[in-house]
Coordinates of C-alpha atoms in Angstrom, one line a residue:
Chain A
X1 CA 20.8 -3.3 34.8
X2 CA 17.1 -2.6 35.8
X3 CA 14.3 -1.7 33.4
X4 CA 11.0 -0.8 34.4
X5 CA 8.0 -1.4 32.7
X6 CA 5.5 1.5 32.3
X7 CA 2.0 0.4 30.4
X8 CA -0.6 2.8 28.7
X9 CA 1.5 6.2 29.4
X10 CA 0.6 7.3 26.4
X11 CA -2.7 7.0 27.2
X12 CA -2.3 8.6 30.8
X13 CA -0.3 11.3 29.2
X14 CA -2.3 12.2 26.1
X15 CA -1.1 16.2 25.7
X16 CA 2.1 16.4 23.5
X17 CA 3.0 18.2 26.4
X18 CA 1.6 16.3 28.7
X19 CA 4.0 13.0 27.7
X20 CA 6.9 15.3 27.4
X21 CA 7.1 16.6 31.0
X22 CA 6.2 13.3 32.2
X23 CA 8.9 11.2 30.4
X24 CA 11.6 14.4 31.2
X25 CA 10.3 13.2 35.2
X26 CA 11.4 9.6 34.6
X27 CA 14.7 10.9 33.2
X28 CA 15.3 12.9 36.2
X29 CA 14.6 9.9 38.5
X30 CA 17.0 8.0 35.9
X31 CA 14.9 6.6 34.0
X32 CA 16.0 6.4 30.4
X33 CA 13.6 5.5 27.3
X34 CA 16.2 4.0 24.8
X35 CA 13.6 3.4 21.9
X36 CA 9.9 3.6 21.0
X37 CA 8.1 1.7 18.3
X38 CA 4.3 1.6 17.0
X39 CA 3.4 -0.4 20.1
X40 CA 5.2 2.1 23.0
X41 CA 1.7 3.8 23.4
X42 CA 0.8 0.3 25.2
X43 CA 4.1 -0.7 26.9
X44 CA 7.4 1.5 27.4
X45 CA 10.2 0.1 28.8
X46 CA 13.1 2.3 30.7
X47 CA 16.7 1.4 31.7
X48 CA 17.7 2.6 35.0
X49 CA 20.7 5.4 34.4
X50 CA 22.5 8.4 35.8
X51 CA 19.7 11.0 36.3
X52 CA 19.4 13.3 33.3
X53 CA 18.1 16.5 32.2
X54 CA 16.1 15.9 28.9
X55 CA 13.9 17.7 27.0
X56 CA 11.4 15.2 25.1
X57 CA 9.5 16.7 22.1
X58 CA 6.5 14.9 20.6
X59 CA 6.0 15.7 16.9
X60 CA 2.6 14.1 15.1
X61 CA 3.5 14.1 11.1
X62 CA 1.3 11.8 9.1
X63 CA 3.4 12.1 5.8
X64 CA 6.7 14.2 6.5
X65 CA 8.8 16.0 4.0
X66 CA 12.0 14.2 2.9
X67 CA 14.1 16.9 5.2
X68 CA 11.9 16.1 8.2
X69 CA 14.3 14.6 10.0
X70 CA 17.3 15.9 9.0
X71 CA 16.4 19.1 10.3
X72 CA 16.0 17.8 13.5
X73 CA 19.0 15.6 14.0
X74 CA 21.3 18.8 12.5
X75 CA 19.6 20.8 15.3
X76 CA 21.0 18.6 18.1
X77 CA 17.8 16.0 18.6
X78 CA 17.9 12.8 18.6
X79 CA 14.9 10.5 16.9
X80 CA 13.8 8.1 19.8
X81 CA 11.5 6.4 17.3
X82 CA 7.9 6.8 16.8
X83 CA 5.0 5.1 17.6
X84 CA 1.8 5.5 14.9
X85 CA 2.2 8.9 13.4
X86 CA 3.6 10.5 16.7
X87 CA 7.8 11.0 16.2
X88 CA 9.4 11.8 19.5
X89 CA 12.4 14.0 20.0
X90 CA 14.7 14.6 23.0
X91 CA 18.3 16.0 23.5
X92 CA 20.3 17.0 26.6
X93 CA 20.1 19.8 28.2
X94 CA 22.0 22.4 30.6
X95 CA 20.4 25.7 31.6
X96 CA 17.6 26.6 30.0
X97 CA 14.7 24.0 28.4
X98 CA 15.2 23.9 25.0
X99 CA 11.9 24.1 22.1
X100 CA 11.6 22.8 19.3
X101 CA 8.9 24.9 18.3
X102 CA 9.7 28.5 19.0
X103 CA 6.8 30.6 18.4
X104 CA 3.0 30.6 19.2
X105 CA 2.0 29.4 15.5
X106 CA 3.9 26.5 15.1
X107 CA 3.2 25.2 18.5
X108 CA -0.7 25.6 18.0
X109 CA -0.2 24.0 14.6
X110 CA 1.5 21.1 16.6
X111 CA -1.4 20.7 18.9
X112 CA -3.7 20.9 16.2
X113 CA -2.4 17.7 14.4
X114 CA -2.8 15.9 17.7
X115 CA -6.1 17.0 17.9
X116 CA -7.2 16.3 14.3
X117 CA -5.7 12.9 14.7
X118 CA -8.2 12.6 18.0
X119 CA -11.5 14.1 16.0
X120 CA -11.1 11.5 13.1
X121 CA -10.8 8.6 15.7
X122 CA -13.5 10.2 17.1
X123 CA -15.5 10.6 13.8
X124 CA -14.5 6.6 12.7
X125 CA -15.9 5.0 16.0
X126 CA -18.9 6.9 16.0
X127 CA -19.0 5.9 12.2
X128 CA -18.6 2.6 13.1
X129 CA -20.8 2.5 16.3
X130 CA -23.6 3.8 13.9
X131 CA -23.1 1.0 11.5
X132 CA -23.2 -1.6 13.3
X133 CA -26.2 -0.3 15.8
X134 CA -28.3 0.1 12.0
X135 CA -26.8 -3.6 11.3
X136 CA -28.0 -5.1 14.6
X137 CA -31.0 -3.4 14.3
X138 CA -31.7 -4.9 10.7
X139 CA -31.5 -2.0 8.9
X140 CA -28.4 -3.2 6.6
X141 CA -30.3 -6.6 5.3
X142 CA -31.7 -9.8 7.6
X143 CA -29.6 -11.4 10.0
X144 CA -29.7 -13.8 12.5
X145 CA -30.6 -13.2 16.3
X146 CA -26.9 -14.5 16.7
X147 CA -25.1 -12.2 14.7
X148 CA -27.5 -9.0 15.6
X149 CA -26.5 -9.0 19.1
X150 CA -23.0 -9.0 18.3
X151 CA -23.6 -6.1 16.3
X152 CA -25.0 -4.1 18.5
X153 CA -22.4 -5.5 21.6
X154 CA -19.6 -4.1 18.5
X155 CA -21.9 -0.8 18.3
X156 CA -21.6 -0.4 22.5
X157 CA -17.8 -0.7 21.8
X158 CA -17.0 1.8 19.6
X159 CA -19.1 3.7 21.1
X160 CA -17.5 3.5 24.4
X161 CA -14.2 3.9 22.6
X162 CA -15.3 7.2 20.9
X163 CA -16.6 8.7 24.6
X164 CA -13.8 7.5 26.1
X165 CA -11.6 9.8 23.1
X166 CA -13.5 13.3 24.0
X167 CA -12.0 14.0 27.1
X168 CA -8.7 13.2 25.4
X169 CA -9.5 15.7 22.6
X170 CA -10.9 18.0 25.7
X171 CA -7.2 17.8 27.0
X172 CA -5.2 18.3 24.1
X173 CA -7.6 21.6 23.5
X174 CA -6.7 22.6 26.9
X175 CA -2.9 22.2 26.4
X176 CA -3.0 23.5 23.1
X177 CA -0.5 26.5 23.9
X178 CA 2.1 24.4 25.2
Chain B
X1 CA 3.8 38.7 9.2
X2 CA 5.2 37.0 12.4
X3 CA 9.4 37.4 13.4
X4 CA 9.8 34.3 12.8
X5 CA 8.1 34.1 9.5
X6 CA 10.0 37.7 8.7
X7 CA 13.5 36.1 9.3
X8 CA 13.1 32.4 7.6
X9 CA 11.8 34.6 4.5
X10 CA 14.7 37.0 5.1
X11 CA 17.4 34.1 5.4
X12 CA 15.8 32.5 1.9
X13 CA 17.2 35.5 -0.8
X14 CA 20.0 33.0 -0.6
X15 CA 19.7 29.0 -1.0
X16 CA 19.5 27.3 2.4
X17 CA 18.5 23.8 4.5
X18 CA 16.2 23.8 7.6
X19 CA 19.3 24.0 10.2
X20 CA 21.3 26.8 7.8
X21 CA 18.2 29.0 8.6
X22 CA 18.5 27.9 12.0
X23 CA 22.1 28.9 12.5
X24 CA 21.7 32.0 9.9
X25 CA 18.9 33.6 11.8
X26 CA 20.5 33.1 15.0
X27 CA 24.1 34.9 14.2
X28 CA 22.0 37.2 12.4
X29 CA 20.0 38.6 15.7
X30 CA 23.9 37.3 17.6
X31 CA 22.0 34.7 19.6
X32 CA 18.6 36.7 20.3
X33 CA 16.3 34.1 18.5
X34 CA 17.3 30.7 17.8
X35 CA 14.6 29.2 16.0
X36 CA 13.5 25.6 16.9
X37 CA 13.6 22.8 14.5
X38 CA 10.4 21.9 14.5
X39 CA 9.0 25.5 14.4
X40 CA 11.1 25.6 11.1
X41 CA 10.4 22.7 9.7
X42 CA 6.7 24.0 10.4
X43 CA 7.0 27.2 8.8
X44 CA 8.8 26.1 5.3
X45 CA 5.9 23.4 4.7
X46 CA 3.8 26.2 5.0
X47 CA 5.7 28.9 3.1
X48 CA 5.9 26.4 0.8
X49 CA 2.4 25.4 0.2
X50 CA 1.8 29.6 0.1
X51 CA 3.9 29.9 -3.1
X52 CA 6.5 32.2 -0.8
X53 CA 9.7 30.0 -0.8
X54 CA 10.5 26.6 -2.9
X55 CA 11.9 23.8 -3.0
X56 CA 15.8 24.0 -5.1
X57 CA 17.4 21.0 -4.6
X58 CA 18.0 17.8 -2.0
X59 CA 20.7 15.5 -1.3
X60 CA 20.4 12.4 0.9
X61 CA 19.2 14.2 3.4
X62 CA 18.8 17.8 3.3
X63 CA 16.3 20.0 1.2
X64 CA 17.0 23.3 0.0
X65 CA 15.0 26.1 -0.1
X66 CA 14.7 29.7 -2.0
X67 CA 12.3 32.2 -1.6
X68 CA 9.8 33.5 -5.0
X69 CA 9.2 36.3 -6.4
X70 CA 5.7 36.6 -4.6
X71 CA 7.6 35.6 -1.4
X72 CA 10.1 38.6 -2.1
X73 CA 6.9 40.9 -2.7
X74 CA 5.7 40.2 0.6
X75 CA 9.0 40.3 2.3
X76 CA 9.0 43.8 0.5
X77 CA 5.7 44.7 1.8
X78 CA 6.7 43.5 5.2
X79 CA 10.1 45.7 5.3
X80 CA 7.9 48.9 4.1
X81 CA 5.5 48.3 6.7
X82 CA 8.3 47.5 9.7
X83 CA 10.2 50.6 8.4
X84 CA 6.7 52.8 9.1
X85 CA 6.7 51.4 12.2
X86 CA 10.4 52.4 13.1
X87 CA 9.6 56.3 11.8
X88 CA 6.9 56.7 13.9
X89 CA 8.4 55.3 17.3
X90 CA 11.3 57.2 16.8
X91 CA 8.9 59.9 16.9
X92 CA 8.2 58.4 20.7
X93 CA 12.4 59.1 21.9

């Protein structure tokens, strides 16, 4: 049996949507995700199969309600794990693509939490990049040359980190009716 | 109120899980809307947090939900103001 190895889709495919048309592509070439966990963002792995028609739903819930998934699974989806805060969904399919959210409130409210999850990343690196720019700089009590530069080198980091998250926000906006 | 807001309130005069208003609403409208589980799921956390429908009872894995009085107001409200609707476009045949 062949797997394939597919690294940082998550982060090439950062729309809720985005990652579900692009994993329901690798199912149609027969490529079947079996299993995510909180490190699938970085590295997915897919067994070769039959090609399939699936329809992969990404969910974000911080903190979900007791019936959370029970409401899913009853529904005919099946949990393929979750990664961080992000649950995803999929389920077999003949005719048309089945939703999981129906109507146009639910499935802005769904982008929403993607994006809020993106803003307070955003927020906390620039947070961070801040600090540690005012550290390096002295302004947070005497240091040595040493330890200044690597506070400002950490402070180029997450600021990089944060620039590098507003296009991502930019997307998910984009795709937020999807 | 949105349809799908109208019908999950609708389907909540009686006790029901997340799927049982799934599968109510959609022999209800005989296959017209079938509600998805996440757009449910949605929509009770946030009648919920409104005051409109609450919490009953859970097992292992379901929870059960009923709608309030201030849900069955609006539902109310809602039906007068669809009914309104329905005069006047009959007025349009």
């Amino acid at each position: 049996m062949s797997a394939r190895r597919e690294w940082f889709a998550a982060f090439r495919n950062v729309a809720p949507a985005d990652l579900e048309e692009w994993l329901e592509g690798k199912a149609r070439d027969g490529w079947i995700l079996d299993h995510i966990g909180q490190w699938s963002s970085v590295l997915m792995t897919f067994r070769k199969d039959e090609p399939a028609k699936y329809r992969y739903v990404a969910d974000m819930q911080v903190s979900p309600r007791r019936d959370y998934l029970s409401t899913y699974q009853d529904a005919g989806w099946e949990n393929v794990g979750r990664m961080a805060s992000c649950y995803l969904w999929r389920r077999p399919y003949t005719g048309a693509r089945p939703d999981a959210f129906t109507d146009e409130e639910t499935v802005r409210a769904r982008s929403n939490r993607f994006f809020g999850a993106v803003l307070i990343s955003i927020a906390v690196f620039v947070v961070g990049s801040a600090a540690m720019f005012l550290g390096g700089y002295g302004y947070l009590g005497d240091m040595n040359s040493g330890d200044a530069t690597q506070m400002k080198w950490a402070g180029v980091v997450f600021g990089a980190v944060a620039l590098v998250l507003v296009p991502v926000a930019v997307r998910i906006r984009r795709r937020k009716n999807r | 109120m949105s349809e799908t807001m109208f019908y999950i309130l609708f389907t909540l005069r009686t006790e029901q899980h997340g799927y049982g208003v799934i599968k109510y609403v959609e022999e209800l409208t005989d296959g017209r809307i079938v509600l998805g589980a996440g757009t449910v799921y949605t929509s009770l956390g946030k009648l919920a947090g409104d005051g409109l429908v609450t919490e009953t009872s859970r097992d292992d894995r379901r929870t059960y939900y009923l709608i309030t009085h201030l849900g069955t107001d609006i539902l109310r409200q809602e039906a007068e103001r669809i009914a309104e609707l329905y005069r006047y476009a009959k007025e349009i045949q």
